[in-house]
mmCIF file of N, CA and C in Angstrom:
data_model
loop_
_atom_site.group_PDB
_atom_site.id
_atom_site.type_symbol
_atom_site.label_atom_id
_atom_site.label_comp_id
_atom_site.label_asym_id
_atom_site.label_seq_id
_atom_site.Cartn_x
_atom_site.Cartn_y
_atom_site.Cartn_z
ATOM 1 N N SER U 9 -168.172 95.321 118.118
ATOM 2 C CA SER U 9 -167.086 95.318 117.150
ATOM 3 C C SER U 9 -166.888 93.919 116.612
ATOM 4 N N THR U 10 -166.568 93.816 115.341
ATOM 5 C CA THR U 10 -166.264 92.534 114.727
ATOM 6 C C THR U 10 -164.908 92.624 114.062
ATOM 7 N N PHE U 11 -164.032 91.667 114.374
ATOM 8 C CA PHE U 11 -162.726 91.579 113.743
ATOM 9 C C PHE U 11 -162.655 90.219 113.074
ATOM 10 N N TYR U 12 -162.146 90.158 111.880
ATOM 11 C CA TYR U 12 -161.997 88.902 111.176
ATOM 12 C C TYR U 12 -160.524 88.583 111.014
ATOM 13 N N GLY U 13 -160.206 87.295 110.758
ATOM 14 C CA GLY U 13 -158.831 86.829 110.681
ATOM 15 C C GLY U 13 -157.973 87.607 109.706
ATOM 16 N N SER U 14 -158.568 88.167 108.671
ATOM 17 C CA SER U 14 -157.780 88.892 107.682
ATOM 18 C C SER U 14 -157.414 90.299 108.150
ATOM 19 N N GLU U 15 -158.045 90.748 109.211
ATOM 20 C CA GLU U 15 -157.722 92.070 109.754
ATOM 21 C C GLU U 15 -156.746 91.897 110.904
ATOM 22 N N TYR U 16 -155.703 92.678 110.920
ATOM 23 C CA TYR U 16 -154.691 92.553 111.950
ATOM 24 C C TYR U 16 -154.840 93.662 112.970
ATOM 25 N N LEU U 17 -154.742 93.266 114.228
ATOM 26 C CA LEU U 17 -154.749 94.238 115.310
ATOM 27 C C LEU U 17 -153.300 94.467 115.684
ATOM 28 N N GLU U 18 -152.728 95.549 115.172
ATOM 29 C CA GLU U 18 -151.294 95.758 115.328
ATOM 30 C C GLU U 18 -150.940 96.574 116.563
ATOM 31 N N GLU U 19 -151.929 97.057 117.269
ATOM 32 C CA GLU U 19 -151.615 97.834 118.456
ATOM 33 C C GLU U 19 -151.875 97.004 119.693
ATOM 34 N N GLN U 20 -151.185 97.331 120.758
ATOM 35 C CA GLN U 20 -151.432 96.660 122.021
ATOM 36 C C GLN U 20 -152.587 97.353 122.713
ATOM 37 N N PHE U 21 -153.446 96.531 123.330
ATOM 38 C CA PHE U 21 -154.524 97.101 124.124
ATOM 39 C C PHE U 21 -153.972 97.518 125.473
ATOM 40 N N ASN U 22 -154.409 98.650 125.961
ATOM 41 C CA ASN U 22 -154.010 99.100 127.289
ATOM 42 C C ASN U 22 -154.896 98.445 128.332
ATOM 43 N N TYR U 23 -154.475 98.524 129.572
ATOM 44 C CA TYR U 23 -155.244 97.946 130.661
ATOM 45 C C TYR U 23 -156.644 98.545 130.718
ATOM 46 N N HIS U 24 -157.563 97.717 131.162
ATOM 47 C CA HIS U 24 -158.947 98.108 131.431
ATOM 48 C C HIS U 24 -159.730 98.491 130.179
ATOM 49 N N ILE U 25 -159.391 97.904 129.082
ATOM 50 C CA ILE U 25 -160.185 98.061 127.865
ATOM 51 C C ILE U 25 -161.395 97.150 127.994
ATOM 52 N N ASP U 26 -162.545 97.607 127.573
ATOM 53 C CA ASP U 26 -163.764 96.811 127.641
ATOM 54 C C ASP U 26 -164.042 96.183 126.283
ATOM 55 N N LEU U 27 -163.747 94.892 126.173
ATOM 56 C CA LEU U 27 -164.062 94.149 124.959
ATOM 57 C C LEU U 27 -165.208 93.170 125.220
ATOM 58 N N SER U 28 -165.941 93.411 126.310
ATOM 59 C CA SER U 28 -167.035 92.505 126.641
ATOM 60 C C SER U 28 -168.041 92.476 125.496
ATOM 61 N N ARG U 29 -168.466 91.264 125.196
ATOM 62 C CA ARG U 29 -169.458 91.004 124.149
ATOM 63 C C ARG U 29 -168.941 91.317 122.738
ATOM 64 N N ALA U 30 -167.639 91.518 122.582
ATOM 65 C CA ALA U 30 -167.075 91.768 121.246
ATOM 66 C C ALA U 30 -166.985 90.447 120.483
ATOM 67 N N ASP U 31 -167.170 90.513 119.186
ATOM 68 C CA ASP U 31 -167.051 89.342 118.321
ATOM 69 C C ASP U 31 -165.648 89.345 117.724
ATOM 70 N N LEU U 32 -164.765 88.522 118.300
ATOM 71 C CA LEU U 32 -163.376 88.437 117.840
ATOM 72 C C LEU U 32 -163.117 87.102 117.149
ATOM 73 N N LYS U 33 -164.159 86.512 116.577
ATOM 74 C CA LYS U 33 -164.023 85.243 115.847
ATOM 75 C C LYS U 33 -162.950 85.368 114.777
ATOM 76 N N GLY U 34 -161.975 84.472 114.823
ATOM 77 C CA GLY U 34 -160.943 84.429 113.792
ATOM 78 C C GLY U 34 -159.970 85.593 113.807
ATOM 79 N N ALA U 35 -160.018 86.426 114.827
ATOM 80 C CA ALA U 35 -159.142 87.606 114.883
ATOM 81 C C ALA U 35 -157.685 87.200 115.092
ATOM 82 N N ASN U 36 -156.790 87.989 114.574
ATOM 83 C CA ASN U 36 -155.364 87.801 114.804
ATOM 84 C C ASN U 36 -155.008 88.600 116.058
ATOM 85 N N LEU U 37 -154.872 87.888 117.175
ATOM 86 C CA LEU U 37 -154.528 88.524 118.446
ATOM 87 C C LEU U 37 -153.122 88.123 118.891
ATOM 88 N N ARG U 38 -152.315 87.688 117.949
ATOM 89 C CA ARG U 38 -150.965 87.225 118.272
ATOM 90 C C ARG U 38 -150.154 88.304 118.977
ATOM 91 N N TYR U 39 -149.609 87.918 120.123
ATOM 92 C CA TYR U 39 -148.663 88.745 120.885
ATOM 93 C C TYR U 39 -149.247 90.068 121.384
ATOM 94 N N ILE U 40 -150.543 90.185 121.448
ATOM 95 C CA ILE U 40 -151.171 91.403 121.976
ATOM 96 C C ILE U 40 -151.294 91.292 123.491
ATOM 97 N N ASP U 41 -151.058 92.374 124.182
ATOM 98 C CA ASP U 41 -151.177 92.423 125.638
ATOM 99 C C ASP U 41 -152.636 92.735 125.984
ATOM 100 N N LEU U 42 -153.345 91.739 126.497
ATOM 101 C CA LEU U 42 -154.755 91.890 126.857
ATOM 102 C C LEU U 42 -154.959 91.855 128.367
ATOM 103 N N ARG U 43 -153.893 92.087 129.132
ATOM 104 C CA ARG U 43 -154.025 92.084 130.591
ATOM 105 C C ARG U 43 -154.986 93.176 131.041
ATOM 106 N N GLY U 44 -155.865 92.810 131.982
ATOM 107 C CA GLY U 44 -156.803 93.764 132.552
ATOM 108 C C GLY U 44 -158.006 94.055 131.673
ATOM 109 N N THR U 45 -158.109 93.429 130.521
ATOM 110 C CA THR U 45 -159.201 93.675 129.592
ATOM 111 C C THR U 45 -160.454 92.919 130.018
ATOM 112 N N ASP U 46 -161.606 93.572 129.955
ATOM 113 C CA ASP U 46 -162.881 92.918 130.252
ATOM 114 C C ASP U 46 -163.269 92.078 129.045
ATOM 115 N N LEU U 47 -163.319 90.756 129.239
ATOM 116 C CA LEU U 47 -163.616 89.837 128.149
ATOM 117 C C LEU U 47 -164.916 89.066 128.385
ATOM 118 N N GLY U 48 -165.767 89.576 129.258
ATOM 119 C CA GLY U 48 -167.031 88.907 129.546
ATOM 120 C C GLY U 48 -167.912 88.824 128.307
ATOM 121 N N GLY U 49 -168.263 87.615 127.907
ATOM 122 C CA GLY U 49 -169.123 87.425 126.749
ATOM 123 C C GLY U 49 -168.431 87.613 125.413
ATOM 124 N N THR U 50 -167.124 87.803 125.425
ATOM 125 C CA THR U 50 -166.372 87.993 124.181
ATOM 126 C C THR U 50 -166.263 86.664 123.435
ATOM 127 N N ILE U 51 -166.462 86.696 122.140
ATOM 128 C CA ILE U 51 -166.367 85.494 121.309
ATOM 129 C C ILE U 51 -164.948 85.416 120.758
ATOM 130 N N LEU U 52 -164.210 84.382 121.198
ATOM 131 C CA LEU U 52 -162.822 84.204 120.777
ATOM 132 C C LEU U 52 -162.641 82.943 119.932
ATOM 133 N N THR U 53 -163.728 82.429 119.371
ATOM 134 C CA THR U 53 -163.690 81.225 118.555
ATOM 135 C C THR U 53 -162.728 81.409 117.381
ATOM 136 N N ASN U 54 -161.793 80.475 117.260
ATOM 137 C CA ASN U 54 -160.805 80.469 116.168
ATOM 138 C C ASN U 54 -159.911 81.700 116.129
ATOM 139 N N ALA U 55 -159.897 82.506 117.171
ATOM 140 C CA ALA U 55 -158.958 83.637 117.220
ATOM 141 C C ALA U 55 -157.557 83.082 117.441
ATOM 142 N N ASP U 56 -156.577 83.653 116.771
ATOM 143 C CA ASP U 56 -155.182 83.244 116.954
ATOM 144 C C ASP U 56 -154.636 84.000 118.156
ATOM 145 N N VAL U 57 -154.471 83.289 119.277
ATOM 146 C CA VAL U 57 -154.000 83.909 120.518
ATOM 147 C C VAL U 57 -152.563 83.504 120.845
ATOM 148 N N THR U 58 -151.832 83.039 119.845
ATOM 149 C CA THR U 58 -150.444 82.638 120.055
ATOM 150 C C THR U 58 -149.650 83.797 120.655
ATOM 151 N N GLY U 59 -149.099 83.585 121.843
ATOM 152 C CA GLY U 59 -148.278 84.601 122.483
ATOM 153 C C GLY U 59 -149.040 85.773 123.065
ATOM 154 N N ALA U 60 -150.363 85.790 122.936
ATOM 155 C CA ALA U 60 -151.156 86.880 123.531
ATOM 156 C C ALA U 60 -151.073 86.756 125.051
ATOM 157 N N VAL U 61 -150.960 87.897 125.720
ATOM 158 C CA VAL U 61 -150.795 87.897 127.172
ATOM 159 C C VAL U 61 -152.108 88.304 127.832
ATOM 160 N N PHE U 62 -152.590 87.420 128.706
ATOM 161 C CA PHE U 62 -153.804 87.659 129.471
ATOM 162 C C PHE U 62 -153.450 87.718 130.945
ATOM 163 N N GLY U 63 -154.288 88.339 131.730
ATOM 164 C CA GLY U 63 -154.115 88.369 133.182
ATOM 165 C C GLY U 63 -155.083 89.361 133.787
ATOM 166 N N ASP U 64 -155.641 88.991 134.924
ATOM 167 C CA ASP U 64 -156.605 89.859 135.620
ATOM 168 C C ASP U 64 -157.751 90.276 134.705
ATOM 169 N N ASN U 65 -158.230 89.329 133.898
ATOM 170 C CA ASN U 65 -159.321 89.617 132.972
ATOM 171 C C ASN U 65 -160.665 89.341 133.614
ATOM 172 N N LEU U 66 -161.590 90.264 133.474
ATOM 173 C CA LEU U 66 -162.953 90.030 133.910
ATOM 174 C C LEU U 66 -163.648 89.143 132.889
ATOM 175 N N GLY U 67 -164.515 88.249 133.361
ATOM 176 C CA GLY U 67 -165.379 87.500 132.468
ATOM 177 C C GLY U 67 -164.824 86.240 131.863
ATOM 178 N N LEU U 68 -163.597 85.844 132.206
ATOM 179 C CA LEU U 68 -163.044 84.586 131.674
ATOM 180 C C LEU U 68 -163.186 83.488 132.716
ATOM 181 N N GLU U 69 -163.867 82.416 132.337
ATOM 182 C CA GLU U 69 -164.004 81.258 133.216
ATOM 183 C C GLU U 69 -162.732 80.416 133.122
ATOM 184 N N GLU U 70 -162.510 79.584 134.133
ATOM 185 C CA GLU U 70 -161.299 78.755 134.168
ATOM 186 C C GLU U 70 -161.187 77.856 132.934
ATOM 187 N N GLU U 71 -162.285 77.275 132.483
ATOM 188 C CA GLU U 71 -162.211 76.407 131.297
ATOM 189 C C GLU U 71 -161.865 77.204 130.045
ATOM 190 N N GLU U 72 -162.303 78.453 129.966
ATOM 191 C CA GLU U 72 -161.929 79.307 128.833
ATOM 192 C C GLU U 72 -160.433 79.610 128.877
ATOM 193 N N LYS U 73 -159.915 79.876 130.074
ATOM 194 C CA LYS U 73 -158.478 80.132 130.223
ATOM 195 C C LYS U 73 -157.667 78.924 129.766
ATOM 196 N N GLN U 74 -158.106 77.725 130.183
ATOM 197 C CA GLN U 74 -157.384 76.513 129.804
ATOM 198 C C GLN U 74 -157.396 76.321 128.288
ATOM 199 N N GLU U 75 -158.524 76.602 127.647
ATOM 200 C CA GLU U 75 -158.616 76.488 126.185
ATOM 201 C C GLU U 75 -157.684 77.497 125.508
ATOM 202 N N LEU U 76 -157.650 78.725 126.005
ATOM 203 C CA LEU U 76 -156.768 79.745 125.432
ATOM 204 C C LEU U 76 -155.299 79.354 125.607
ATOM 205 N N LYS U 77 -154.961 78.782 126.760
ATOM 206 C CA LYS U 77 -153.586 78.301 126.982
ATOM 207 C C LYS U 77 -153.227 77.221 125.978
ATOM 208 N N ARG U 78 -154.156 76.299 125.714
ATOM 209 C CA ARG U 78 -153.897 75.230 124.729
ATOM 210 C C ARG U 78 -153.650 75.818 123.336
ATOM 211 N N ARG U 79 -154.218 76.990 123.087
ATOM 212 C CA ARG U 79 -154.061 77.637 121.788
ATOM 213 C C ARG U 79 -152.887 78.615 121.762
ATOM 214 N N GLY U 80 -152.080 78.638 122.834
ATOM 215 C CA GLY U 80 -150.850 79.429 122.823
ATOM 216 C C GLY U 80 -150.861 80.707 123.619
ATOM 217 N N ALA U 81 -151.954 80.981 124.343
ATOM 218 C CA ALA U 81 -152.022 82.202 125.157
ATOM 219 C C ALA U 81 -151.159 82.064 126.406
ATOM 220 N N ILE U 82 -150.719 83.189 126.928
ATOM 221 C CA ILE U 82 -149.916 83.250 128.147
ATOM 222 C C ILE U 82 -150.748 83.967 129.201
ATOM 223 N N PHE U 83 -150.828 83.390 130.400
ATOM 224 C CA PHE U 83 -151.583 84.006 131.485
ATOM 225 C C PHE U 83 -150.642 84.436 132.595
ATOM 226 N N LEU U 84 -150.734 85.698 132.975
ATOM 227 C CA LEU U 84 -149.907 86.262 134.037
ATOM 228 C C LEU U 84 -150.821 86.757 135.155
ATOM 229 N N ASP U 85 -151.696 85.885 135.650
ATOM 230 C CA ASP U 85 -152.633 86.259 136.699
ATOM 231 C C ASP U 85 -151.963 86.425 138.053
ATOM 232 N N THR U 86 -150.824 85.811 138.224
ATOM 233 C CA THR U 86 -150.183 85.861 139.529
ATOM 234 C C THR U 86 -148.736 86.312 139.381
ATOM 235 N N TYR U 87 -148.183 86.784 140.472
ATOM 236 C CA TYR U 87 -146.787 87.201 140.497
ATOM 237 C C TYR U 87 -145.870 86.031 140.138
ATOM 238 N N GLU U 88 -146.217 84.821 140.629
ATOM 239 C CA GLU U 88 -145.405 83.646 140.344
ATOM 240 C C GLU U 88 -145.377 83.359 138.842
ATOM 241 N N ASN U 89 -146.524 83.494 138.181
ATOM 242 C CA ASN U 89 -146.566 83.276 136.733
ATOM 243 C C ASN U 89 -145.717 84.310 136.004
ATOM 244 N N TYR U 90 -145.766 85.551 136.468
ATOM 245 C CA TYR U 90 -144.954 86.606 135.865
ATOM 246 C C TYR U 90 -143.462 86.296 136.034
ATOM 247 N N MET U 91 -143.070 85.924 137.256
ATOM 248 C CA MET U 91 -141.662 85.648 137.526
ATOM 249 C C MET U 91 -141.153 84.471 136.692
ATOM 250 N N ALA U 92 -142.032 83.506 136.419
ATOM 251 C CA ALA U 92 -141.632 82.331 135.639
ATOM 252 C C ALA U 92 -141.317 82.696 134.192
ATOM 253 N N THR U 93 -141.784 83.846 133.712
ATOM 254 C CA THR U 93 -141.516 84.246 132.331
ATOM 255 C C THR U 93 -140.193 84.991 132.179
ATOM 256 N N LEU U 94 -139.600 85.413 133.294
ATOM 257 C CA LEU U 94 -138.365 86.195 133.236
ATOM 258 C C LEU U 94 -137.156 85.280 133.054
ATOM 259 N N PRO U 95 -136.143 85.756 132.322
ATOM 260 C CA PRO U 95 -134.919 84.955 132.161
ATOM 261 C C PRO U 95 -134.204 84.792 133.496
ATOM 262 N N ILE U 96 -133.596 83.634 133.689
ATOM 263 C CA ILE U 96 -132.859 83.372 134.924
ATOM 264 C C ILE U 96 -131.514 84.088 134.831
ATOM 265 N N ARG U 97 -131.126 84.758 135.920
ATOM 266 C CA ARG U 97 -129.845 85.475 135.955
ATOM 267 C C ARG U 97 -128.903 84.832 136.936
#
């Protein structure tokens, strides 16, 4: 599959979607829930991941995660990370 920046992905992906080897160059992935998605070999170059939620993803190396975080992605790989996103009561 190929998605380009001008095409919007307006639906949330459900857990365990296989996007391995997908070409998502320049895709608008803003605020999409990608937790549990297989991203092995996925091309995310110039994809807008602002507010996109990742966690428990297959195929993402630590350096890729750090790059996605720098570009605005949120990672909820651990319970502690999840709890840190909740409002304090």
